[in-house]
Amino acid sequence: MDRELDELKAQVEPALRRRDLPTLAGLLYGTSAAIVSRLLEREDAADRAVLYRLLPREQALEVFELLDSAMRAELFVGLRHEDVARVFEELDPDDRAQLVDELPAGVARRLMSGLSAGERELTAPMLGYARGTIGRHMSTEYVRLQPQLTVGDALSHVRHRGHSAETIYTLPVTDSARRMLGVVGLRELVMGDAHVLVGDVMVDAHQVHATDDAEVAARSLVDAQLLAAPVVDGEDRLLGILTVDDASRILDDAEAEDAARQGASEPLRRPYLTTPVLGIVRARVTWLLVLAVSALLTVQVLDVFEATLEQVVTLALFIPLLTGTAGNTGAQAATTVTRALAVGDVRPRDSLLVAWREVRVGLLLGGLLGILGLVLGSIAFDFGLGAVIGLTLLAVCTLAATVGGVMPMLARAVGADPAVFSTPFISTFCDATSLIIYFGMATWILQL
Amino acid sequence: MDRELDELKAQVEPALRRRDLPTLAGLLYGTSAAIVSRLLEREDAADRAVLYRLLPREQALEVFELLDSAMRAELFVGLRHEDVARVFEELDPDDRAQLVDELPAGVARRLMSGLSAGERELTAPMLGYARGTIGRHMSTEYVRLQPQLTVGDALSHVRHRGHSAETIYTLPVTDSARRMLGVVGLRELVMGDAHVLVGDVMVDAHQVHATDDAEVAARSLVDAQLLAAPVVDGEDRLLGILTVDDASRILDDAEAEDAARQGASEPLRRPYLTTPVLGIVRARVTWLLVLAVSALLTVQVLDVFEATLEQVVTLALFIPLLTGTAGNTGAQAATTVTRALAVGDVRPRDSLLVAWREVRVGLLLGGLLGILGLVLGSIAFDFGLGAVIGLTLLAVCTLAATVGGVMPMLARAVGADPAVFSTPFISTFCDATSLIIYFGMATWILQL
């Protein structure tokens, strides 16, 4: 796939420079949507709009559905008004709802009001749910069965109604009031006896509530290895369907966000190489400033101990080693627990369990490093300094592991993103506390 | 789902303590496999084996398929020999191949030789591919069509052959020598005219090579929003099929690994709360030691500058601030680029492009922080120290962003895991270099 993309790119770029539209159209024609979408993501906004307008109607829609959401909005704004209205009308309702989130409010309102009544009706339910809920991501185009149908009749119902459905592989079964009874897979209908009733072959549905957190709902679908799950309201009535490809996209975005925040920046939400340099700076600058300002704390801590430092300048040599080790230990715990929260392995109520595990892990790690620090410090300098370094390592590792483990739990408990309040803040916190512990130990042991 | 799990757990645990097997069996009976698998992942090894043996045959298999791979192997080793042989025989061949990787070699060999001939034949092809390739994860149970069949005949072929297939939703179309011609979805067969030829409704396959890297192949499937992709050999002959649930599992494992390594530890490969404390220590200790030993570099750098420090002890106050900011800037760049590599947005050949972007990002971030440092430092101390801090921030941010961006690219180019050689090492590297730059600036500007 990479090779195909490279070959296409090598042929497209000279033609783009010559603005040779017929050649470009020929190159794109019949190329798979996956390749074309990746090509578009690698071009700048102007070239992207040129290439996109050359795609045949059907292929254009397929490509559009594969683009990142930020990229879709950008492309949309760059297209001519009539193209925009057409693409918007032809999008799947769930993709349309996603796009509305990304577009400038005025553009979104104008486009929504330009929709045909039928399409507007299909899109409206999603927009009724808050951002970040799974209701916003569901599709309202599904085929619903009733339990008293035979498998044979159900199959012909699917044939009649399935054309515009998001999926026909998972079919919700409801009573006449749309209340969920179960699901049946197309596989069961195709492989089954035509005379059996749908009610007898359906199984319990793995269903999600429209108001559920999108990430949690998406992960439950993927973890259960299903292709789709019905989305229901508070009374168990069918509202829509969530498909595995939409779930994967939600998880992908969530993971990009976690990974970025763990590294103290905001996710770019578009391919790295096509993000303007200023966009990258914007994603990082706030974090960097906040962390630098928090780090002023370390300056103040050291300021307090300046007299001690003047007495034994050698103490300064170990500052980066100790703060670094504390930061690493804290980051290890925070990363592990943030991940465990994301995949549902721990929940906020497990905070005490997590704290107790991390205390023990921290003691073991700190004990090991502390002994090393004691021995090496005693050999290279003297026993007093060795003892200060060893005991500091023991204390800071234990504290850092515990705080690193508990912080993400607290963040989740108060509804904040655990990734935000874990790694970057923990390393700053560890820097300051490890300095206090270090100089406290030095004052005590070396009697300064 | 969380509520259901909690309720089940609350009922199961007292019964487990009483070893009340009939009650336990009743509680588990009919509970969805997704819930039971999560319950098992939360119990210790002994209770897990007790619960698992109580599951009815069919449910047991379903639950087994949803467990994490390390958990499967552990469970397997804890079961009675006859249970093991039965479950192993009934597993899907691709799940069986995965399990062989996790089991002790002797156990795996004995189980493989105990398989029925048919099942062994289905499993052998996967085991012929190296770990880490997609061949190891494919399923050999698929339904293959020929292009000259009509849609109606194809459907009845699927009805006859589809029972044990991993999926019937994506059907590879090949010539009589098994060479790939395209794919057709079950949806097209069901919705289509029964008299049309398969060759006329099939589309180009998004296919992967058995020797492709598992993560890259899995991501290409998920990115293209497909349910399955044919796996082929070097001559384009069909070998197996990769389904979206297997692809999601591969990506999940890869992401857990990246997240862990970014936080300087190894992935636990099992739920956090059921990992023994020593297991957590093991996942972290090597990293912590390696990083602490690398941090000895900072002690040496500071040792060189001890005379300078003795002259102006105030310089020591800014050490954690400067090394911390350098580390954060480096981590930001490394995280962004590691993610971009993982999702295929950049490739090693883009190294120069990445470096040039990060130089500019670093200059902008460093310029901003540098001005702040200059102003604040001049106000709080004096202009000389302010200038040292400001210029150091400018230099270290630029260096850290560039190195942070390029390191993951270099790691990938030499075949190492970018996550390993990025964040943790970059912060140690940044600590040492920022100290050198800082004291260099101080010596020069303050004329020490």
XYZ file of C-alpha atoms in Angstrom, chain A residues 9-340:
332
model
C 2.315 10.538 -5.578
C 5.324 10.529 -7.951
C 2.992 10.691 -10.958
C 0.496 13.135 -9.479
C 2.897 15.810 -8.316
C 4.408 16.843 -11.666
C 0.885 16.892 -13.148
C -0.279 19.039 -10.227
C 2.516 21.518 -10.858
C 1.505 21.713 -14.533
C -2.182 21.919 -13.440
C -2.735 19.133 -16.013
C -6.273 18.239 -14.924
C -7.068 15.518 -17.504
C -3.912 13.565 -16.590
C -4.697 13.966 -12.884
C -8.271 12.752 -13.371
C -6.929 9.724 -15.255
C -4.436 8.936 -12.494
C -7.073 9.087 -9.779
C -9.737 7.214 -11.723
C -10.218 3.714 -10.344
C -7.561 4.095 -7.608
C -8.832 2.729 -4.308
C -10.415 5.219 -1.931
C -7.945 4.229 0.811
C -4.979 5.284 -1.348
C -6.605 8.477 -2.625
C -7.556 9.573 0.900
C -3.975 9.098 2.062
C -2.700 11.021 -0.969
C -5.033 13.922 -0.170
C -3.900 13.963 3.447
C -0.343 14.498 2.221
C -1.091 17.494 -0.051
C -1.618 21.090 1.002
C -5.127 22.548 1.210
C -5.179 24.100 -2.285
C -3.905 20.978 -4.095
C -6.228 18.838 -2.001
C -9.275 20.767 -3.215
C -8.069 20.547 -6.854
C -7.606 16.771 -6.619
C -10.855 16.209 -4.784
C -12.929 18.013 -7.406
C -11.526 15.668 -10.079
C -12.908 12.536 -8.407
C -16.034 10.929 -9.876
C -19.107 11.366 -7.644
C -19.120 7.872 -6.121
C -15.367 7.760 -5.484
C -15.450 11.289 -4.022
C -17.937 10.201 -1.399
C -15.950 7.100 -0.491
C -12.748 9.119 -0.170
C -14.471 11.757 1.923
C -15.637 9.138 4.404
C -12.054 7.944 4.944
C -10.565 11.388 5.649
C -9.769 12.536 9.194
C -12.548 14.693 10.572
C -10.512 17.918 10.798
C -9.398 17.304 7.221
C -13.007 16.879 6.071
C -14.009 20.235 7.462
C -10.996 21.927 5.885
C -11.707 20.358 2.517
C -15.348 21.355 2.774
C -14.549 24.970 3.356
C -12.263 24.897 0.297
C -14.861 23.519 -2.142
C -17.326 25.460 -4.273
C -20.741 26.064 -2.781
C -22.598 23.685 -5.095
C -20.092 20.865 -4.503
C -20.428 21.353 -0.770
C -24.218 21.128 -0.830
C -24.081 17.999 -2.991
C -21.496 16.162 -0.874
C -23.324 17.153 2.299
C -26.591 15.756 0.949
C -24.956 12.464 -0.036
C -23.009 11.830 3.165
C -24.177 9.192 5.595
C -26.171 10.897 8.368
C -23.643 9.938 11.061
C -20.727 11.328 9.038
C -22.797 14.453 8.475
C -23.374 14.870 12.207
C -19.626 14.538 12.816
C -18.884 17.129 10.183
C -21.310 19.606 11.726
C -19.143 19.504 14.854
C -16.061 20.504 12.883
C -17.477 23.196 10.605
C -17.815 26.870 11.505
C -21.298 27.234 13.046
C -22.616 29.502 10.295
C -21.554 27.122 7.516
C -23.058 24.146 9.373
C -26.387 25.914 9.901
C -26.650 26.957 6.247
C -25.829 23.425 5.072
C -28.296 21.785 7.453
C -31.089 24.080 6.290
C -30.260 23.279 2.648
C -30.712 19.528 3.194
C -33.658 17.628 1.802
C -36.312 16.942 4.441
C -35.594 13.188 4.534
C -31.875 13.589 5.101
C -32.414 16.315 7.676
C -34.709 13.997 9.582
C -32.064 11.251 9.568
C -29.386 13.628 10.843
C -31.333 15.506 13.503
C -31.421 12.705 16.124
C -27.614 12.540 16.325
C -27.346 16.293 16.741
C -29.719 16.060 19.714
C -27.038 14.297 21.765
C -24.153 16.070 23.434
C -20.677 15.964 21.930
C -18.694 13.119 23.383
C -21.720 10.828 23.683
C -22.199 7.815 21.452
C -25.554 9.210 20.278
C -23.584 11.724 18.252
C -21.806 8.908 16.390
C -24.632 6.451 15.748
C -26.185 5.868 12.374
C -29.941 6.176 11.980
C -29.935 4.140 8.771
C -30.464 0.566 9.927
C -32.757 -2.310 9.048
C -34.992 -3.388 11.916
C -36.697 -6.809 12.087
C -39.655 -8.083 14.060
C -39.466 -11.417 15.886
C -42.521 -12.989 14.262
C -40.965 -12.828 10.766
C -39.554 -16.064 9.336
C -35.876 -16.076 8.379
C -36.898 -16.212 4.724
C -39.201 -13.194 5.058
C -36.562 -11.368 7.049
C -34.073 -11.876 4.219
C -36.432 -10.387 1.676
C -37.187 -7.510 4.057
C -33.436 -6.865 4.198
C -33.269 -6.992 0.383
C -35.981 -4.326 0.143
C -34.876 -2.039 2.916
C -31.132 -2.543 3.052
C -29.960 -0.277 0.236
C -29.135 2.810 2.216
C -28.473 1.087 5.548
C -25.120 1.675 7.252
C -24.836 -2.091 7.764
C -27.033 -5.100 7.155
C -24.689 -7.523 8.914
C -26.174 -6.826 12.332
C -29.953 -6.539 12.424
C -31.734 -5.282 15.549
C -34.971 -7.084 16.436
C -37.641 -4.960 18.147
C -41.315 -5.121 19.056
C -43.742 -2.806 17.281
C -42.969 -0.032 19.806
C -39.270 -0.198 18.748
C -38.319 -1.737 22.066
C -35.199 -3.917 21.724
C -35.662 -7.695 21.869
C -32.341 -8.890 20.459
C -30.141 -8.926 17.366
C -29.622 -11.340 14.554
C -26.645 -11.460 12.200
C -27.071 -11.610 8.442
C -24.896 -14.716 8.701
C -27.614 -16.471 10.737
C -30.295 -15.460 8.218
C -28.256 -16.658 5.237
C -27.125 -19.917 6.843
C -30.406 -20.606 8.652
C -33.560 -22.496 7.756
C -35.961 -20.142 5.895
C -38.970 -21.259 7.952
C -37.600 -20.627 11.426
C -38.784 -17.463 13.167
C -36.419 -14.537 13.704
C -37.470 -14.582 17.373
C -36.002 -18.069 17.675
C -32.600 -17.315 16.166
C -31.979 -13.864 17.630
C -29.566 -13.467 20.537
C -29.331 -10.921 23.366
C -28.053 -7.632 22.033
C -24.856 -6.020 23.241
C -26.402 -2.550 23.259
C -25.242 0.904 24.275
C -27.167 3.948 25.535
C -27.179 7.053 23.360
C -25.996 9.141 26.300
C -23.045 6.810 27.079
C -19.544 8.212 26.776
C -18.497 7.645 23.165
C -15.106 6.163 24.031
C -16.511 3.731 26.601
C -19.269 2.574 24.252
C -16.857 2.183 21.335
C -14.428 0.181 23.436
C -17.173 -2.146 24.681
C -18.117 -2.905 21.063
C -14.531 -3.576 19.989
C -13.750 -5.615 23.130
C -16.768 -7.833 22.520
C -15.491 -8.326 18.934
C -18.787 -7.320 17.372
C -19.435 -5.673 14.026
C -22.193 -3.370 15.300
C -24.312 -2.635 18.359
C -27.799 -1.130 18.651
C -28.007 2.288 20.321
C -31.021 2.694 22.614
C -32.700 5.392 24.711
C -33.528 5.248 28.409
C -36.607 3.105 27.717
C -34.659 0.535 25.702
C -36.088 1.830 22.426
C -33.923 1.522 19.322
C -32.470 4.848 18.143
C -29.671 3.846 15.842
C -26.704 1.598 15.291
C -22.997 1.924 16.034
C -20.718 0.127 13.579
C -17.232 -1.195 14.245
C -15.566 1.193 11.786
C -17.059 4.202 13.570
C -16.068 2.671 16.910
C -12.479 2.193 15.680
C -12.327 5.789 14.564
C -13.548 6.995 17.964
C -10.940 4.859 19.747
C -8.228 6.014 17.380
C -8.979 9.663 18.081
C -9.099 8.964 21.824
C -5.761 7.182 21.699
C -4.153 9.959 19.669
C -5.376 12.379 22.322
C -4.071 10.274 25.217
C -0.702 9.760 23.535
C -0.330 13.477 22.836
C -1.314 14.564 26.328
C 0.973 12.012 27.888
C 3.711 13.824 25.950
C 2.441 17.217 27.119
C 0.815 18.453 23.925
C -2.604 18.573 22.320
C -3.346 16.127 19.474
C -2.871 17.641 16.015
C -5.980 15.914 14.612
C -4.455 15.869 11.135
C -1.363 14.306 9.537
C 1.865 15.695 10.988
C 3.441 16.690 7.690
C 0.452 18.745 6.528
C 0.003 20.585 9.829
C 1.417 24.123 9.529
C 4.389 24.818 11.818
C 2.276 27.371 13.688
C -0.374 24.715 14.241
C 2.218 22.474 15.875
C 3.429 25.363 18.020
C -0.155 26.066 19.067
C -0.649 22.425 20.125
C 2.405 22.620 22.373
C 2.876 26.154 23.650
C 0.192 26.261 26.356
C 1.411 23.046 27.897
C 5.006 24.151 27.807
C 4.202 27.477 29.431
C 2.033 25.938 32.143
C 4.722 23.396 32.945
C 7.487 26.009 32.917
C 5.495 28.219 35.263
C 4.870 25.226 37.560
C 8.592 24.551 37.434
C 9.185 27.969 38.995
C 8.243 26.086 42.146
C 11.543 24.219 41.905
C 13.393 27.534 41.727
C 11.675 28.622 44.931
C 12.411 25.347 46.700
C 16.083 25.631 45.785
C 16.094 29.278 46.799
C 15.039 28.216 50.297
C 17.976 25.795 50.431
C 20.534 28.170 48.891
C 22.486 28.436 52.163
C 22.735 24.621 52.360
C 23.869 24.515 48.733
C 26.561 27.108 49.431
C 27.910 24.923 52.253
C 28.028 21.737 50.150
C 28.040 22.599 46.446
C 28.498 18.886 45.682
C 24.803 18.426 46.544
C 23.938 20.257 43.312
C 25.563 17.532 41.228
C 22.771 15.067 41.999
C 19.792 17.338 41.409
C 19.058 16.246 37.811
C 19.668 12.566 38.642
C 17.235 12.628 41.566
C 14.510 14.738 39.950
C 14.857 12.685 36.754
C 14.509 9.355 38.552
C 11.510 10.607 40.510
C 9.938 11.844 37.278
C 10.549 8.527 35.525
C 9.056 6.511 38.381
C 6.018 8.778 38.489
C 5.602 8.601 34.724
C 5.766 4.806 34.774
C 2.961 4.546 37.319
C 0.870 7.269 35.668
C 1.182 5.708 32.218
C 0.227 2.257 33.442
C -2.787 3.484 35.378
C -3.949 5.865 32.623
C -3.921 2.954 30.190
C -5.716 0.701 32.677
